[in-house]
């Protein structure tokens, strides 16, 4: 039993049983159309569903209340036939096509036209909307859809042309109200088109979607409005001009109707006029506005305040205005336009006027704004160049003044930390700026050749030396060493650092001044990781010598050679000559006990090693001496030279310079340094009869019986243990000599492998092999030296080409 299908079939059959029923339907619509009874425009379009078998129109964009023209309608998209659900009715056969009489068609259309006029003129609707829909359905079924479309299009065109004329007249009389009138007419048109589409829904389905370029009657109305209203250049230009004027007021801080702008922007989007017609004018007005503002503020504000203001404008445009009334698709182009006027075109002025000050004061927020404003623009290269130049300029100021050498490494550490912070927080750790930091830092650090390497080695020495002033924990020192290693990486002359570090290390080891053996080994491990095992080979061997010497001393004390009758402890460090730094020999007469101990060790050493020769470096020896003063006993740490002088005063209280010189046989320079440290330093163990800090041959020295000090343990600074100018010069000379040998060896290696190279090729090969900075003149000198010694030769036809012999 097919209840539903049978009913449908029955209805179809009944409605098509005879032409008289069609006449009845037409008469019914005609009678209602002529009736004085009024139907409200807000009434439901389904008002007569109980008395009519026709389907109710589809409600696509809104509910029944949308039929009211008092609301702003929204234009939806009609679903095309391919998207509609299909309903299968069994045993259903479509009725044969029939023609509707022309007089009845004209009468029905006239009623539809009257309804259209009521809608457009905003008059009370005196017809049934349901019957109007059914009438359209009936007409379309009887092959009149094309004619209905043509007439409907004509009516819409007439009404829209009337609207255009009204707007044009209003523009002439009252420009100030034009934009509001345009928005009002557009809103009313939208509402009318929604109502008209619901009435003529069957026309949409049967004809308009399939036979025209429009997706719905609403789309048809929009296109007619675009062509015949906004298509007039006068109206279009005035609309865009008024919208832009309101936006300018908004940027100036004035209160505006943002809903009005939003509505008009929506209109332009619906008419497909936003991207091609509105947006170019909008972006141009934006550029003009902010160009004027940027020119003014660049002279009125400081650069940090200028950039902060620019950032505020970015936020206003990219967030507030986009959210309030602009289309999201415009956001990127809008921000680019604003940034272009504030930063892109002003980048050179910004950098020249305020970049250095922002860097000096670490103005993070303005710097970050500057970076983010141009990160995707070619202006980023200007910022990178300014950053690089700043690093070199300020860095050179830190290292070029010799008077500031004592603070150089501390200054470099602070400077590097500051730059790292700026790159991290302001430039987002951009690889471009990280590379600029590395290249620029390396450039200025090496502008004073070996000096930074020497001072870095000296700074590390000060941190690794045992001192009561050191308050840092091992963990703190490890972190500091990691930071110092970063400075070390920038040094091109790492061989110079090695030479100076070795000299300082030797004194820490020989004088037992190392604060921590673990820290010493940690530094070596870091250097080894950074530069390879070859770099730390000799440094590690120095520690090995100290360990072996400790075992050797234990054996010496247990042997028969050791002078057990002496009231002193004697300890020897045996060092390999090729590993340790070289020191100038200092000959003088040792105290008898010292001399006896040295002789005893010289007798013991051959029993352990044969074929080795010992050379005593007395200038590096140190002594722990107990001094008995009337005001208290003191434990002194002094050099062997100082000890030799002090022991002379065990037998007498006063000695002349000449008497001391005769008893010790020291060189004049060393004796004066030693006496100066004992009589003119912080702790005056001896008293000099003359004023001043210089020691003269005519001076007389006296034992200071009134000496006192708050500390029991005293370390007397000895000038010969501090690296003197001569030692520094000797170290630098050794570095240069070693570099010459390394350079010559590299030249020979390259030429032996290639046999024949021109000068440019040889230079390129050497720069890649040698780890210290090279000068073209140095290479030329070494090549000439090798040619003179016949390691190389010149090509007879091309003198700039070298041949390995």
mmCIF file with all atom_site columns, C-alpha atoms in Angstrom, residues 227-383:
data_model
loop_
_atom_site.group_PDB
_atom_site.id
_atom_site.type_symbol
_atom_site.label_atom_id
_atom_site.label_alt_id
_atom_site.label_comp_id
_atom_site.label_asym_id
_atom_site.label_entity_id
_atom_site.label_seq_id
_atom_site.pdbx_PDB_ins_code
_atom_site.Cartn_x
_atom_site.Cartn_y
_atom_site.Cartn_z
_atom_site.occupancy
_atom_site.B_iso_or_equiv
_atom_site.pdbx_formal_charge
_atom_site.auth_seq_id
_atom_site.auth_comp_id
_atom_site.auth_asym_id
_atom_site.auth_atom_id
_atom_site.pdbx_PDB_model_num
ATOM 1   C CA . UNK A 1 227 ? 26.503 48.499 -13.614 1.00 0.00 ? 227 UNK A CA 1
ATOM 2   C CA . UNK A 1 228 ? 23.899 51.230 -13.312 1.00 0.00 ? 228 UNK A CA 1
ATOM 3   C CA . UNK A 1 229 ? 24.693 52.783 -9.934  1.00 0.00 ? 229 UNK A CA 1
ATOM 4   C CA . UNK A 1 230 ? 28.285 52.090 -8.964  1.00 0.00 ? 230 UNK A CA 1
ATOM 5   C CA . UNK A 1 231 ? 29.170 51.918 -12.628 1.00 0.00 ? 231 UNK A CA 1
ATOM 6   C CA . UNK A 1 232 ? 28.811 55.682 -12.807 1.00 0.00 ? 232 UNK A CA 1
ATOM 7   C CA . UNK A 1 233 ? 32.274 57.020 -12.149 1.00 0.00 ? 233 UNK A CA 1
ATOM 8   C CA . UNK A 1 234 ? 30.944 60.050 -10.309 1.00 0.00 ? 234 UNK A CA 1
ATOM 9   C CA . UNK A 1 235 ? 29.015 57.940 -7.822  1.00 0.00 ? 235 UNK A CA 1
ATOM 10  C CA . UNK A 1 236 ? 31.771 55.378 -7.438  1.00 0.00 ? 236 UNK A CA 1
ATOM 11  C CA . UNK A 1 237 ? 34.499 57.966 -6.902  1.00 0.00 ? 237 UNK A CA 1
ATOM 12  C CA . UNK A 1 238 ? 32.378 59.880 -4.392  1.00 0.00 ? 238 UNK A CA 1
ATOM 13  C CA . UNK A 1 239 ? 31.575 56.709 -2.458  1.00 0.00 ? 239 UNK A CA 1
ATOM 14  C CA . UNK A 1 240 ? 35.217 55.699 -2.212  1.00 0.00 ? 240 UNK A CA 1
ATOM 15  C CA . UNK A 1 241 ? 36.244 59.255 -1.401  1.00 0.00 ? 241 UNK A CA 1
ATOM 16  C CA . UNK A 1 242 ? 33.722 59.482 1.441   1.00 0.00 ? 242 UNK A CA 1
ATOM 17  C CA . UNK A 1 243 ? 34.760 56.112 2.868   1.00 0.00 ? 243 UNK A CA 1
ATOM 18  C CA . UNK A 1 244 ? 38.413 57.174 2.832   1.00 0.00 ? 244 UNK A CA 1
ATOM 19  C CA . UNK A 1 245 ? 37.520 60.491 4.456   1.00 0.00 ? 245 UNK A CA 1
ATOM 20  C CA . UNK A 1 246 ? 35.813 58.667 7.324   1.00 0.00 ? 246 UNK A CA 1
ATOM 21  C CA . UNK A 1 247 ? 38.863 56.423 7.709   1.00 0.00 ? 247 UNK A CA 1
ATOM 22  C CA . UNK A 1 248 ? 41.114 59.472 7.846   1.00 0.00 ? 248 UNK A CA 1
ATOM 23  C CA . UNK A 1 249 ? 38.953 60.896 10.625  1.00 0.00 ? 249 UNK A CA 1
ATOM 24  C CA . UNK A 1 250 ? 39.290 57.584 12.428  1.00 0.00 ? 250 UNK A CA 1
ATOM 25  C CA . UNK A 1 251 ? 43.093 57.744 12.120  1.00 0.00 ? 251 UNK A CA 1
ATOM 26  C CA . UNK A 1 252 ? 43.008 61.314 13.407  1.00 0.00 ? 252 UNK A CA 1
ATOM 27  C CA . UNK A 1 253 ? 41.245 60.105 16.534  1.00 0.00 ? 253 UNK A CA 1
ATOM 28  C CA . UNK A 1 254 ? 37.795 61.474 15.687  1.00 0.00 ? 254 UNK A CA 1
ATOM 29  C CA . UNK A 1 255 ? 34.649 59.526 16.477  1.00 0.00 ? 255 UNK A CA 1
ATOM 30  C CA . UNK A 1 256 ? 33.074 57.997 13.372  1.00 0.00 ? 256 UNK A CA 1
ATOM 31  C CA . UNK A 1 257 ? 30.281 55.586 12.450  1.00 0.00 ? 257 UNK A CA 1
ATOM 32  C CA . UNK A 1 258 ? 32.281 52.385 11.996  1.00 0.00 ? 258 UNK A CA 1
ATOM 33  C CA . UNK A 1 259 ? 29.148 50.371 11.251  1.00 0.00 ? 259 UNK A CA 1
ATOM 34  C CA . UNK A 1 260 ? 28.489 52.612 8.262   1.00 0.00 ? 260 UNK A CA 1
ATOM 35  C CA . UNK A 1 261 ? 31.971 51.944 6.879   1.00 0.00 ? 261 UNK A CA 1
ATOM 36  C CA . UNK A 1 262 ? 31.609 48.228 7.519   1.00 0.00 ? 262 UNK A CA 1
ATOM 37  C CA . UNK A 1 263 ? 28.284 48.141 5.684   1.00 0.00 ? 263 UNK A CA 1
ATOM 38  C CA . UNK A 1 264 ? 29.729 49.958 2.674   1.00 0.00 ? 264 UNK A CA 1
ATOM 39  C CA . UNK A 1 265 ? 32.802 47.710 2.628   1.00 0.00 ? 265 UNK A CA 1
ATOM 40  C CA . UNK A 1 266 ? 30.451 44.722 2.603   1.00 0.00 ? 266 UNK A CA 1
ATOM 41  C CA . UNK A 1 267 ? 28.590 46.300 -0.318  1.00 0.00 ? 267 UNK A CA 1
ATOM 42  C CA . UNK A 1 268 ? 31.835 46.660 -2.273  1.00 0.00 ? 268 UNK A CA 1
ATOM 43  C CA . UNK A 1 269 ? 32.711 43.055 -1.546  1.00 0.00 ? 269 UNK A CA 1
ATOM 44  C CA . UNK A 1 270 ? 29.263 41.879 -2.704  1.00 0.00 ? 270 UNK A CA 1
ATOM 45  C CA . UNK A 1 271 ? 29.674 43.897 -5.896  1.00 0.00 ? 271 UNK A CA 1
ATOM 46  C CA . UNK A 1 272 ? 33.215 42.534 -6.480  1.00 0.00 ? 272 UNK A CA 1
ATOM 47  C CA . UNK A 1 273 ? 34.532 46.083 -6.368  1.00 0.00 ? 273 UNK A CA 1
ATOM 48  C CA . UNK A 1 274 ? 36.649 45.844 -3.217  1.00 0.00 ? 274 UNK A CA 1
ATOM 49  C CA . UNK A 1 275 ? 39.881 44.424 -4.612  1.00 0.00 ? 275 UNK A CA 1
ATOM 50  C CA . UNK A 1 276 ? 40.038 46.186 -7.968  1.00 0.00 ? 276 UNK A CA 1
ATOM 51  C CA . UNK A 1 277 ? 38.314 49.502 -7.302  1.00 0.00 ? 277 UNK A CA 1
ATOM 52  C CA . UNK A 1 278 ? 38.468 50.282 -3.590  1.00 0.00 ? 278 UNK A CA 1
ATOM 53  C CA . UNK A 1 279 ? 41.655 48.690 -2.265  1.00 0.00 ? 279 UNK A CA 1
ATOM 54  C CA . UNK A 1 280 ? 44.133 50.478 -4.598  1.00 0.00 ? 280 UNK A CA 1
ATOM 55  C CA . UNK A 1 281 ? 42.668 53.863 -3.663  1.00 0.00 ? 281 UNK A CA 1
ATOM 56  C CA . UNK A 1 282 ? 42.581 52.851 0.001   1.00 0.00 ? 282 UNK A CA 1
ATOM 57  C CA . UNK A 1 283 ? 46.245 51.797 0.030   1.00 0.00 ? 283 UNK A CA 1
ATOM 58  C CA . UNK A 1 284 ? 47.288 54.982 -1.770  1.00 0.00 ? 284 UNK A CA 1
ATOM 59  C CA . UNK A 1 285 ? 45.463 57.133 0.767   1.00 0.00 ? 285 UNK A CA 1
ATOM 60  C CA . UNK A 1 286 ? 47.130 55.109 3.546   1.00 0.00 ? 286 UNK A CA 1
ATOM 61  C CA . UNK A 1 287 ? 50.584 55.725 2.084   1.00 0.00 ? 287 UNK A CA 1
ATOM 62  C CA . UNK A 1 288 ? 49.897 59.428 1.642   1.00 0.00 ? 288 UNK A CA 1
ATOM 63  C CA . UNK A 1 289 ? 48.571 59.780 5.188   1.00 0.00 ? 289 UNK A CA 1
ATOM 64  C CA . UNK A 1 290 ? 51.468 58.030 6.870   1.00 0.00 ? 290 UNK A CA 1
ATOM 65  C CA . UNK A 1 291 ? 54.091 59.611 4.654   1.00 0.00 ? 291 UNK A CA 1
ATOM 66  C CA . UNK A 1 292 ? 52.989 63.003 5.935   1.00 0.00 ? 292 UNK A CA 1
ATOM 67  C CA . UNK A 1 293 ? 52.853 61.784 9.536   1.00 0.00 ? 293 UNK A CA 1
ATOM 68  C CA . UNK A 1 294 ? 56.239 60.048 9.347   1.00 0.00 ? 294 UNK A CA 1
ATOM 69  C CA . UNK A 1 295 ? 57.929 63.136 7.859   1.00 0.00 ? 295 UNK A CA 1
ATOM 70  C CA . UNK A 1 296 ? 56.598 65.242 10.705  1.00 0.00 ? 296 UNK A CA 1
ATOM 71  C CA . UNK A 1 297 ? 57.304 62.870 13.578  1.00 0.00 ? 297 UNK A CA 1
ATOM 72  C CA . UNK A 1 298 ? 60.807 62.012 12.426  1.00 0.00 ? 298 UNK A CA 1
ATOM 73  C CA . UNK A 1 299 ? 61.794 65.578 13.258  1.00 0.00 ? 299 UNK A CA 1
ATOM 74  C CA . UNK A 1 300 ? 59.668 65.936 16.389  1.00 0.00 ? 300 UNK A CA 1
ATOM 75  C CA . UNK A 1 301 ? 60.406 62.685 18.220  1.00 0.00 ? 301 UNK A CA 1
ATOM 76  C CA . UNK A 1 302 ? 63.453 60.729 19.247  1.00 0.00 ? 302 UNK A CA 1
ATOM 77  C CA . UNK A 1 303 ? 64.016 57.594 17.205  1.00 0.00 ? 303 UNK A CA 1
ATOM 78  C CA . UNK A 1 304 ? 62.885 55.229 20.016  1.00 0.00 ? 304 UNK A CA 1
ATOM 79  C CA . UNK A 1 305 ? 59.657 57.230 20.486  1.00 0.00 ? 305 UNK A CA 1
ATOM 80  C CA . UNK A 1 306 ? 59.197 57.378 16.721  1.00 0.00 ? 306 UNK A CA 1
ATOM 81  C CA . UNK A 1 307 ? 59.438 53.582 16.443  1.00 0.00 ? 307 UNK A CA 1
ATOM 82  C CA . UNK A 1 308 ? 57.101 53.071 19.392  1.00 0.00 ? 308 UNK A CA 1
ATOM 83  C CA . UNK A 1 309 ? 54.569 55.329 17.683  1.00 0.00 ? 309 UNK A CA 1
ATOM 84  C CA . UNK A 1 310 ? 54.997 53.352 14.457  1.00 0.00 ? 310 UNK A CA 1
ATOM 85  C CA . UNK A 1 311 ? 54.313 50.131 16.358  1.00 0.00 ? 311 UNK A CA 1
ATOM 86  C CA . UNK A 1 312 ? 51.127 51.618 17.782  1.00 0.00 ? 312 UNK A CA 1
ATOM 87  C CA . UNK A 1 313 ? 50.023 52.505 14.271  1.00 0.00 ? 313 UNK A CA 1
ATOM 88  C CA . UNK A 1 314 ? 50.740 48.931 13.108  1.00 0.00 ? 314 UNK A CA 1
ATOM 89  C CA . UNK A 1 315 ? 48.438 47.680 15.861  1.00 0.00 ? 315 UNK A CA 1
ATOM 90  C CA . UNK A 1 316 ? 45.686 50.155 15.022  1.00 0.00 ? 316 UNK A CA 1
ATOM 91  C CA . UNK A 1 317 ? 45.721 49.270 11.336  1.00 0.00 ? 317 UNK A CA 1
ATOM 92  C CA . UNK A 1 318 ? 46.394 45.542 11.530  1.00 0.00 ? 318 UNK A CA 1
ATOM 93  C CA . UNK A 1 319 ? 44.067 44.750 14.424  1.00 0.00 ? 319 UNK A CA 1
ATOM 94  C CA . UNK A 1 320 ? 41.560 47.461 15.254  1.00 0.00 ? 320 UNK A CA 1
ATOM 95  C CA . UNK A 1 321 ? 40.603 48.608 11.744  1.00 0.00 ? 321 UNK A CA 1
ATOM 96  C CA . UNK A 1 322 ? 40.740 45.164 10.226  1.00 0.00 ? 322 UNK A CA 1
ATOM 97  C CA . UNK A 1 323 ? 38.429 43.864 12.949  1.00 0.00 ? 323 UNK A CA 1
ATOM 98  C CA . UNK A 1 324 ? 36.148 46.901 12.822  1.00 0.00 ? 324 UNK A CA 1
ATOM 99  C CA . UNK A 1 325 ? 35.437 47.365 9.145   1.00 0.00 ? 325 UNK A CA 1
ATOM 100 C CA . UNK A 1 326 ? 38.196 46.346 6.740   1.00 0.00 ? 326 UNK A CA 1
ATOM 101 C CA . UNK A 1 327 ? 38.511 43.038 4.951   1.00 0.00 ? 327 UNK A CA 1
ATOM 102 C CA . UNK A 1 328 ? 40.991 40.510 6.387   1.00 0.00 ? 328 UNK A CA 1
ATOM 103 C CA . UNK A 1 329 ? 42.576 39.988 2.967   1.00 0.00 ? 329 UNK A CA 1
ATOM 104 C CA . UNK A 1 330 ? 43.849 43.570 3.063   1.00 0.00 ? 330 UNK A CA 1
ATOM 105 C CA . UNK A 1 331 ? 45.814 43.121 6.294   1.00 0.00 ? 331 UNK A CA 1
ATOM 106 C CA . UNK A 1 332 ? 49.163 42.173 4.779   1.00 0.00 ? 332 UNK A CA 1
ATOM 107 C CA . UNK A 1 333 ? 49.128 44.889 2.115   1.00 0.00 ? 333 UNK A CA 1
ATOM 108 C CA . UNK A 1 334 ? 47.874 47.457 4.618   1.00 0.00 ? 334 UNK A CA 1
ATOM 109 C CA . UNK A 1 335 ? 50.680 46.770 7.089   1.00 0.00 ? 335 UNK A CA 1
ATOM 110 C CA . UNK A 1 336 ? 53.240 46.808 4.302   1.00 0.00 ? 336 UNK A CA 1
ATOM 111 C CA . UNK A 1 337 ? 51.996 50.236 3.254   1.00 0.00 ? 337 UNK A CA 1
ATOM 112 C CA . UNK A 1 338 ? 52.235 51.594 6.810   1.00 0.00 ? 338 UNK A CA 1
ATOM 113 C CA . UNK A 1 339 ? 55.648 50.071 7.454   1.00 0.00 ? 339 UNK A CA 1
ATOM 114 C CA . UNK A 1 340 ? 56.913 51.362 4.140   1.00 0.00 ? 340 UNK A CA 1
ATOM 115 C CA . UNK A 1 341 ? 56.216 54.960 5.111   1.00 0.00 ? 341 UNK A CA 1
ATOM 116 C CA . UNK A 1 342 ? 57.416 54.708 8.706   1.00 0.00 ? 342 UNK A CA 1
ATOM 117 C CA . UNK A 1 343 ? 60.499 52.566 8.188   1.00 0.00 ? 343 UNK A CA 1
ATOM 118 C CA . UNK A 1 344 ? 61.292 51.307 4.669   1.00 0.00 ? 344 UNK A CA 1
ATOM 119 C CA . UNK A 1 345 ? 61.746 54.695 3.053   1.00 0.00 ? 345 UNK A CA 1
ATOM 120 C CA . UNK A 1 346 ? 63.167 56.242 6.231   1.00 0.00 ? 346 UNK A CA 1
ATOM 121 C CA . UNK A 1 347 ? 65.598 53.471 7.177   1.00 0.00 ? 347 UNK A CA 1
ATOM 122 C CA . UNK A 1 348 ? 68.770 55.433 6.432   1.00 0.00 ? 348 UNK A CA 1
ATOM 123 C CA . UNK A 1 349 ? 67.590 58.443 8.437   1.00 0.00 ? 349 UNK A CA 1
ATOM 124 C CA . UNK A 1 350 ? 66.497 56.222 11.341  1.00 0.00 ? 350 UNK A CA 1
ATOM 125 C CA . UNK A 1 351 ? 69.823 54.419 11.453  1.00 0.00 ? 351 UNK A CA 1
ATOM 126 C CA . UNK A 1 352 ? 71.869 57.583 11.135  1.00 0.00 ? 352 UNK A CA 1
ATOM 127 C CA . UNK A 1 353 ? 69.909 59.526 13.721  1.00 0.00 ? 353 UNK A CA 1
ATOM 128 C CA . UNK A 1 354 ? 69.261 56.972 16.433  1.00 0.00 ? 354 UNK A CA 1
ATOM 129 C CA . UNK A 1 355 ? 70.689 53.480 15.929  1.00 0.00 ? 355 UNK A CA 1
ATOM 130 C CA . UNK A 1 356 ? 73.887 53.952 17.913  1.00 0.00 ? 356 UNK A CA 1
ATOM 131 C CA . UNK A 1 357 ? 72.023 55.509 20.832  1.00 0.00 ? 357 UNK A CA 1
ATOM 132 C CA . UNK A 1 358 ? 69.514 52.643 20.901  1.00 0.00 ? 358 UNK A CA 1
ATOM 133 C CA . UNK A 1 359 ? 72.380 50.150 20.898  1.00 0.00 ? 359 UNK A CA 1
ATOM 134 C CA . UNK A 1 360 ? 74.292 52.019 23.608  1.00 0.00 ? 360 UNK A CA 1
ATOM 135 C CA . UNK A 1 361 ? 71.215 52.153 25.859  1.00 0.00 ? 361 UNK A CA 1
ATOM 136 C CA . UNK A 1 362 ? 69.987 48.663 24.872  1.00 0.00 ? 362 UNK A CA 1
ATOM 137 C CA . UNK A 1 363 ? 66.586 49.994 23.801  1.00 0.00 ? 363 UNK A CA 1
ATOM 138 C CA . UNK A 1 364 ? 65.146 46.550 23.196  1.00 0.00 ? 364 UNK A CA 1
ATOM 139 C CA . UNK A 1 365 ? 61.573 47.388 22.225  1.00 0.00 ? 365 UNK A CA 1
ATOM 140 C CA . UNK A 1 366 ? 62.407 50.038 19.588  1.00 0.00 ? 366 UNK A CA 1
ATOM 141 C CA . UNK A 1 367 ? 65.162 47.822 18.168  1.00 0.00 ? 367 UNK A CA 1
ATOM 142 C CA . UNK A 1 368 ? 62.773 44.892 17.946  1.00 0.00 ? 368 UNK A CA 1
ATOM 143 C CA . UNK A 1 369 ? 60.161 47.075 16.241  1.00 0.00 ? 369 UNK A CA 1
ATOM 144 C CA . UNK A 1 370 ? 62.787 48.253 13.760  1.00 0.00 ? 370 UNK A CA 1
ATOM 145 C CA . UNK A 1 371 ? 63.837 44.681 13.021  1.00 0.00 ? 371 UNK A CA 1
ATOM 146 C CA . UNK A 1 372 ? 60.329 43.266 12.627  1.00 0.00 ? 372 UNK A CA 1
ATOM 147 C CA . UNK A 1 373 ? 59.345 46.201 10.419  1.00 0.00 ? 373 UNK A CA 1
ATOM 148 C CA . UNK A 1 374 ? 61.956 45.406 7.771   1.00 0.00 ? 374 UNK A CA 1
ATOM 149 C CA . UNK A 1 375 ? 62.788 41.733 8.324   1.00 0.00 ? 375 UNK A CA 1
ATOM 150 C CA . UNK A 1 376 ? 61.176 40.788 4.993   1.00 0.00 ? 376 UNK A CA 1
ATOM 151 C CA . UNK A 1 377 ? 62.348 43.878 3.131   1.00 0.00 ? 377 UNK A CA 1
ATOM 152 C CA . UNK A 1 378 ? 65.602 44.818 1.458   1.00 0.00 ? 378 UNK A CA 1
ATOM 153 C CA . UNK A 1 379 ? 66.054 47.396 4.227   1.00 0.00 ? 379 UNK A CA 1
ATOM 154 C CA . UNK A 1 380 ? 67.221 44.548 6.456   1.00 0.00 ? 380 UNK A CA 1
ATOM 155 C CA . UNK A 1 381 ? 70.627 44.757 4.770   1.00 0.00 ? 381 UNK A CA 1
ATOM 156 C CA . UNK A 1 382 ? 70.925 48.373 5.938   1.00 0.00 ? 382 UNK A CA 1
ATOM 157 C CA . UNK A 1 383 ? 70.163 47.311 9.505   1.00 0.00 ? 383 UNK A CA 1
#
